[in-house]
Short mmCIF file of N, CA and C in Angstrom, two decimals:
data_model
loop_
_atom_site.label_atom_id
_atom_site.label_comp_id
_atom_site.label_asym_id
_atom_site.label_seq_id
_atom_site.Cartn_x
_atom_site.Cartn_y
_atom_site.Cartn_z
N MET G 1 3.08 3.92 9.72
CA MET G 1 2.98 2.76 8.88
C MET G 1 2.44 1.58 9.69
N GLU G 2 2.86 1.45 10.92
CA GLU G 2 2.34 0.37 11.76
C GLU G 2 0.83 0.53 11.93
N ALA G 3 0.39 1.77 12.13
CA ALA G 3 -1.05 2.01 12.30
C ALA G 3 -1.81 1.65 11.03
N ALA G 4 -1.23 1.90 9.86
CA ALA G 4 -1.89 1.53 8.61
C ALA G 4 -2.07 0.02 8.54
N LEU G 5 -1.09 -0.75 9.01
CA LEU G 5 -1.23 -2.21 9.03
C LEU G 5 -2.37 -2.65 9.95
N THR G 6 -2.54 -1.96 11.07
CA THR G 6 -3.60 -2.35 11.99
C THR G 6 -4.98 -2.02 11.43
N ALA G 7 -5.04 -1.14 10.43
CA ALA G 7 -6.33 -0.79 9.80
C ALA G 7 -6.77 -1.81 8.75
N LEU G 8 -5.88 -2.69 8.33
CA LEU G 8 -6.22 -3.66 7.27
C LEU G 8 -7.47 -4.48 7.59
N PRO G 9 -7.60 -5.09 8.78
CA PRO G 9 -8.77 -5.92 9.04
C PRO G 9 -10.10 -5.17 8.96
N GLU G 10 -10.09 -3.88 9.31
CA GLU G 10 -11.31 -3.07 9.22
C GLU G 10 -11.82 -2.98 7.78
N GLU G 11 -10.93 -3.19 6.83
CA GLU G 11 -11.28 -3.11 5.40
C GLU G 11 -11.41 -4.49 4.76
N GLY G 12 -11.41 -5.55 5.57
CA GLY G 12 -11.57 -6.88 5.02
C GLY G 12 -10.27 -7.50 4.49
N LEU G 13 -9.13 -7.01 4.97
CA LEU G 13 -7.82 -7.48 4.53
C LEU G 13 -7.10 -8.12 5.72
N ALA G 14 -6.84 -9.42 5.63
CA ALA G 14 -6.17 -10.13 6.72
C ALA G 14 -4.66 -10.14 6.46
N LEU G 15 -3.90 -9.62 7.38
CA LEU G 15 -2.44 -9.59 7.25
C LEU G 15 -1.89 -11.01 7.41
N VAL G 16 -1.18 -11.48 6.38
CA VAL G 16 -0.58 -12.82 6.39
C VAL G 16 0.89 -12.74 6.77
N ALA G 17 1.60 -11.80 6.19
CA ALA G 17 3.04 -11.63 6.45
C ALA G 17 3.42 -10.20 6.11
N ARG G 18 4.54 -9.78 6.65
CA ARG G 18 5.02 -8.42 6.37
C ARG G 18 6.54 -8.38 6.47
N SER G 19 7.09 -7.38 5.82
CA SER G 19 8.54 -7.17 5.88
C SER G 19 8.86 -6.22 7.02
N THR G 20 10.14 -6.02 7.22
CA THR G 20 10.58 -4.93 8.08
C THR G 20 10.51 -3.65 7.24
N TRP G 21 10.59 -2.51 7.89
CA TRP G 21 10.59 -1.23 7.18
C TRP G 21 12.01 -0.90 6.77
N TRP G 22 12.16 -0.23 5.61
CA TRP G 22 13.47 0.25 5.19
C TRP G 22 13.31 1.60 4.52
N ALA G 23 14.34 2.42 4.61
CA ALA G 23 14.33 3.77 4.05
C ALA G 23 15.01 3.78 2.69
N SER G 24 14.53 4.65 1.81
CA SER G 24 15.18 4.85 0.50
C SER G 24 15.14 6.34 0.17
N ALA G 25 16.00 6.74 -0.75
CA ALA G 25 16.07 8.14 -1.17
C ALA G 25 14.77 8.56 -1.84
N ALA G 26 14.41 9.80 -1.66
CA ALA G 26 13.22 10.35 -2.32
C ALA G 26 13.40 10.32 -3.83
N TRP G 27 12.31 10.24 -4.55
CA TRP G 27 12.34 10.24 -6.00
C TRP G 27 11.16 11.04 -6.51
N PRO G 28 11.26 11.89 -7.48
CA PRO G 28 12.41 12.07 -8.36
C PRO G 28 13.45 13.05 -7.81
N ASP G 29 13.15 13.72 -6.71
CA ASP G 29 14.09 14.68 -6.13
C ASP G 29 14.77 14.05 -4.92
N PRO G 30 15.99 13.55 -5.07
CA PRO G 30 16.66 12.87 -3.95
C PRO G 30 17.01 13.78 -2.78
N THR G 31 16.79 15.09 -2.92
CA THR G 31 17.06 15.98 -1.79
C THR G 31 15.86 16.05 -0.85
N GLY G 32 14.73 15.46 -1.25
CA GLY G 32 13.55 15.44 -0.39
C GLY G 32 13.72 14.45 0.74
N PRO G 33 12.73 14.38 1.65
CA PRO G 33 12.84 13.44 2.77
C PRO G 33 12.82 12.00 2.27
N GLU G 34 13.51 11.11 2.98
CA GLU G 34 13.54 9.70 2.61
C GLU G 34 12.15 9.10 2.66
N TYR G 35 11.95 8.05 1.87
CA TYR G 35 10.72 7.28 1.91
C TYR G 35 10.90 6.10 2.85
N LEU G 36 9.83 5.72 3.53
CA LEU G 36 9.82 4.52 4.35
C LEU G 36 9.06 3.46 3.56
N ASN G 37 9.67 2.31 3.35
CA ASN G 37 9.11 1.26 2.49
C ASN G 37 8.85 0.00 3.29
N GLY G 38 7.92 -0.80 2.79
CA GLY G 38 7.63 -2.09 3.38
C GLY G 38 6.72 -2.88 2.47
N VAL G 39 6.59 -4.17 2.75
CA VAL G 39 5.74 -5.06 1.98
C VAL G 39 4.82 -5.79 2.94
N ALA G 40 3.55 -5.91 2.55
CA ALA G 40 2.58 -6.69 3.33
C ALA G 40 1.88 -7.66 2.40
N ILE G 41 1.70 -8.87 2.86
CA ILE G 41 0.92 -9.87 2.12
C ILE G 41 -0.40 -10.01 2.87
N VAL G 42 -1.50 -9.84 2.15
CA VAL G 42 -2.82 -9.94 2.77
C VAL G 42 -3.66 -10.99 2.05
N ARG G 43 -4.65 -11.48 2.78
CA ARG G 43 -5.64 -12.40 2.21
C ARG G 43 -6.99 -11.71 2.30
N THR G 44 -7.78 -11.81 1.21
CA THR G 44 -9.08 -11.15 1.19
C THR G 44 -10.01 -11.84 0.22
N ASP G 45 -11.29 -11.66 0.42
CA ASP G 45 -12.30 -12.12 -0.53
C ASP G 45 -12.72 -10.98 -1.46
N LEU G 46 -12.12 -9.81 -1.29
CA LEU G 46 -12.45 -8.67 -2.13
C LEU G 46 -11.88 -8.86 -3.54
N SER G 47 -12.52 -8.23 -4.52
CA SER G 47 -12.00 -8.23 -5.89
C SER G 47 -10.78 -7.31 -5.94
N PRO G 48 -10.01 -7.35 -7.03
CA PRO G 48 -8.88 -6.41 -7.15
C PRO G 48 -9.32 -4.95 -7.02
N ALA G 49 -10.41 -4.57 -7.67
CA ALA G 49 -10.87 -3.18 -7.60
C ALA G 49 -11.31 -2.82 -6.17
N GLU G 50 -11.99 -3.74 -5.49
CA GLU G 50 -12.41 -3.50 -4.11
C GLU G 50 -11.21 -3.41 -3.18
N THR G 51 -10.19 -4.24 -3.43
CA THR G 51 -8.98 -4.21 -2.63
C THR G 51 -8.27 -2.87 -2.78
N LEU G 52 -8.13 -2.41 -4.02
CA LEU G 52 -7.49 -1.12 -4.26
C LEU G 52 -8.27 0.01 -3.59
N ALA G 53 -9.60 -0.03 -3.67
CA ALA G 53 -10.42 1.00 -3.01
C ALA G 53 -10.22 0.96 -1.49
N ALA G 54 -10.14 -0.24 -0.93
CA ALA G 54 -9.91 -0.37 0.52
C ALA G 54 -8.55 0.22 0.89
N LEU G 55 -7.53 -0.07 0.10
CA LEU G 55 -6.19 0.46 0.38
C LEU G 55 -6.17 1.98 0.22
N HIS G 56 -6.90 2.51 -0.74
CA HIS G 56 -6.99 3.97 -0.89
C HIS G 56 -7.64 4.60 0.35
N ARG G 57 -8.66 3.95 0.91
CA ARG G 57 -9.29 4.48 2.13
C ARG G 57 -8.30 4.51 3.28
N ILE G 58 -7.49 3.46 3.40
CA ILE G 58 -6.47 3.43 4.46
C ILE G 58 -5.45 4.53 4.24
N GLU G 59 -4.99 4.69 2.99
CA GLU G 59 -4.04 5.79 2.70
C GLU G 59 -4.62 7.13 3.11
N ALA G 60 -5.87 7.38 2.73
CA ALA G 60 -6.52 8.67 3.02
C ALA G 60 -6.63 8.89 4.53
N ARG G 61 -6.95 7.83 5.25
CA ARG G 61 -7.07 7.93 6.70
C ARG G 61 -5.76 8.41 7.34
N PHE G 62 -4.64 8.06 6.71
CA PHE G 62 -3.34 8.41 7.27
C PHE G 62 -2.65 9.55 6.53
N GLY G 63 -3.42 10.32 5.75
CA GLY G 63 -2.91 11.58 5.23
C GLY G 63 -2.43 11.62 3.80
N ARG G 64 -2.61 10.56 3.02
CA ARG G 64 -2.17 10.65 1.62
C ARG G 64 -3.19 11.42 0.80
N ALA G 65 -2.72 12.46 0.13
CA ALA G 65 -3.55 13.22 -0.81
C ALA G 65 -3.35 12.58 -2.19
N ARG G 66 -4.41 12.22 -2.86
CA ARG G 66 -4.32 11.50 -4.13
C ARG G 66 -3.69 12.33 -5.24
N GLU G 67 -3.79 13.63 -5.20
CA GLU G 67 -3.25 14.44 -6.29
C GLU G 67 -1.73 14.50 -6.28
N ARG G 68 -1.12 14.28 -5.13
CA ARG G 68 0.33 14.35 -5.00
C ARG G 68 0.79 13.58 -3.78
N PRO G 69 1.78 12.71 -3.91
CA PRO G 69 2.27 12.02 -2.72
C PRO G 69 2.81 13.00 -1.68
N THR G 70 2.59 12.68 -0.43
CA THR G 70 3.10 13.52 0.65
C THR G 70 4.10 12.72 1.47
N PRO G 71 5.12 13.38 2.01
CA PRO G 71 6.09 12.66 2.84
C PRO G 71 5.40 11.95 4.00
N ARG G 72 5.82 10.73 4.24
CA ARG G 72 5.35 9.91 5.36
C ARG G 72 3.91 9.44 5.23
N ALA G 73 3.25 9.66 4.12
CA ALA G 73 1.90 9.12 3.92
C ALA G 73 2.03 7.81 3.15
N PRO G 74 1.29 6.77 3.54
CA PRO G 74 1.43 5.48 2.86
C PRO G 74 1.11 5.57 1.37
N TRP G 75 1.85 4.86 0.58
CA TRP G 75 1.63 4.72 -0.86
C TRP G 75 1.58 3.24 -1.13
N ILE G 76 0.56 2.80 -1.85
CA ILE G 76 0.31 1.37 -2.01
C ILE G 76 0.55 0.91 -3.43
N TRP G 77 1.22 -0.21 -3.58
CA TRP G 77 1.34 -0.93 -4.85
C TRP G 77 0.88 -2.34 -4.56
N ILE G 78 -0.04 -2.85 -5.39
CA ILE G 78 -0.54 -4.19 -5.10
C ILE G 78 -0.28 -5.15 -6.24
N TRP G 79 -0.11 -6.40 -5.88
CA TRP G 79 0.02 -7.50 -6.83
C TRP G 79 -1.01 -8.52 -6.38
N TRP G 80 -1.92 -8.85 -7.26
CA TRP G 80 -3.05 -9.70 -6.91
C TRP G 80 -2.92 -11.03 -7.62
N ARG G 81 -3.09 -12.12 -6.87
CA ARG G 81 -3.01 -13.44 -7.48
C ARG G 81 -4.22 -14.25 -7.07
N THR G 82 -4.92 -14.78 -8.05
CA THR G 82 -6.06 -15.63 -7.78
C THR G 82 -6.23 -16.61 -8.92
N ALA G 83 -6.48 -17.84 -8.61
CA ALA G 83 -6.74 -18.89 -9.61
C ALA G 83 -5.69 -18.87 -10.72
N GLY G 84 -4.44 -18.68 -10.35
CA GLY G 84 -3.37 -18.74 -11.34
C GLY G 84 -3.23 -17.52 -12.22
N ARG G 85 -4.07 -16.51 -12.04
CA ARG G 85 -3.96 -15.28 -12.82
C ARG G 85 -3.42 -14.17 -11.95
N CYS G 86 -2.74 -13.24 -12.55
CA CYS G 86 -2.16 -12.12 -11.79
C CYS G 86 -2.72 -10.80 -12.28
N TRP G 87 -2.82 -9.86 -11.38
CA TRP G 87 -3.23 -8.49 -11.69
C TRP G 87 -2.32 -7.59 -10.87
N THR G 88 -1.80 -6.57 -11.49
CA THR G 88 -0.98 -5.62 -10.74
C THR G 88 -1.60 -4.25 -10.87
N GLY G 89 -1.36 -3.43 -9.88
CA GLY G 89 -1.88 -2.08 -9.93
C GLY G 89 -1.10 -1.21 -8.99
N THR G 90 -1.04 0.05 -9.32
CA THR G 90 -0.44 1.02 -8.41
C THR G 90 -1.51 2.00 -8.05
N SER G 91 -1.31 2.59 -6.91
CA SER G 91 -2.29 3.57 -6.48
C SER G 91 -1.75 4.93 -6.78
#
């Protein structure tokens, strides 16, 4: 996860702030491996669609298969705010 954060600038995403990491139970099967969670705030000139595409490239670089989440591969949820309007999206 730390390495994924260091990849942000390569995609035009400037890290502004971040949380600590925390673990949570797997879902929907809680017997699976725990998830590692965190939040990052970034600044970018990219559009929401370009931002999501950049985050997908970072996920892929670190092993996330789009057809099914894999343990320990980053999963991204974004909330976009610009000019007083909001856009949310999940990957």
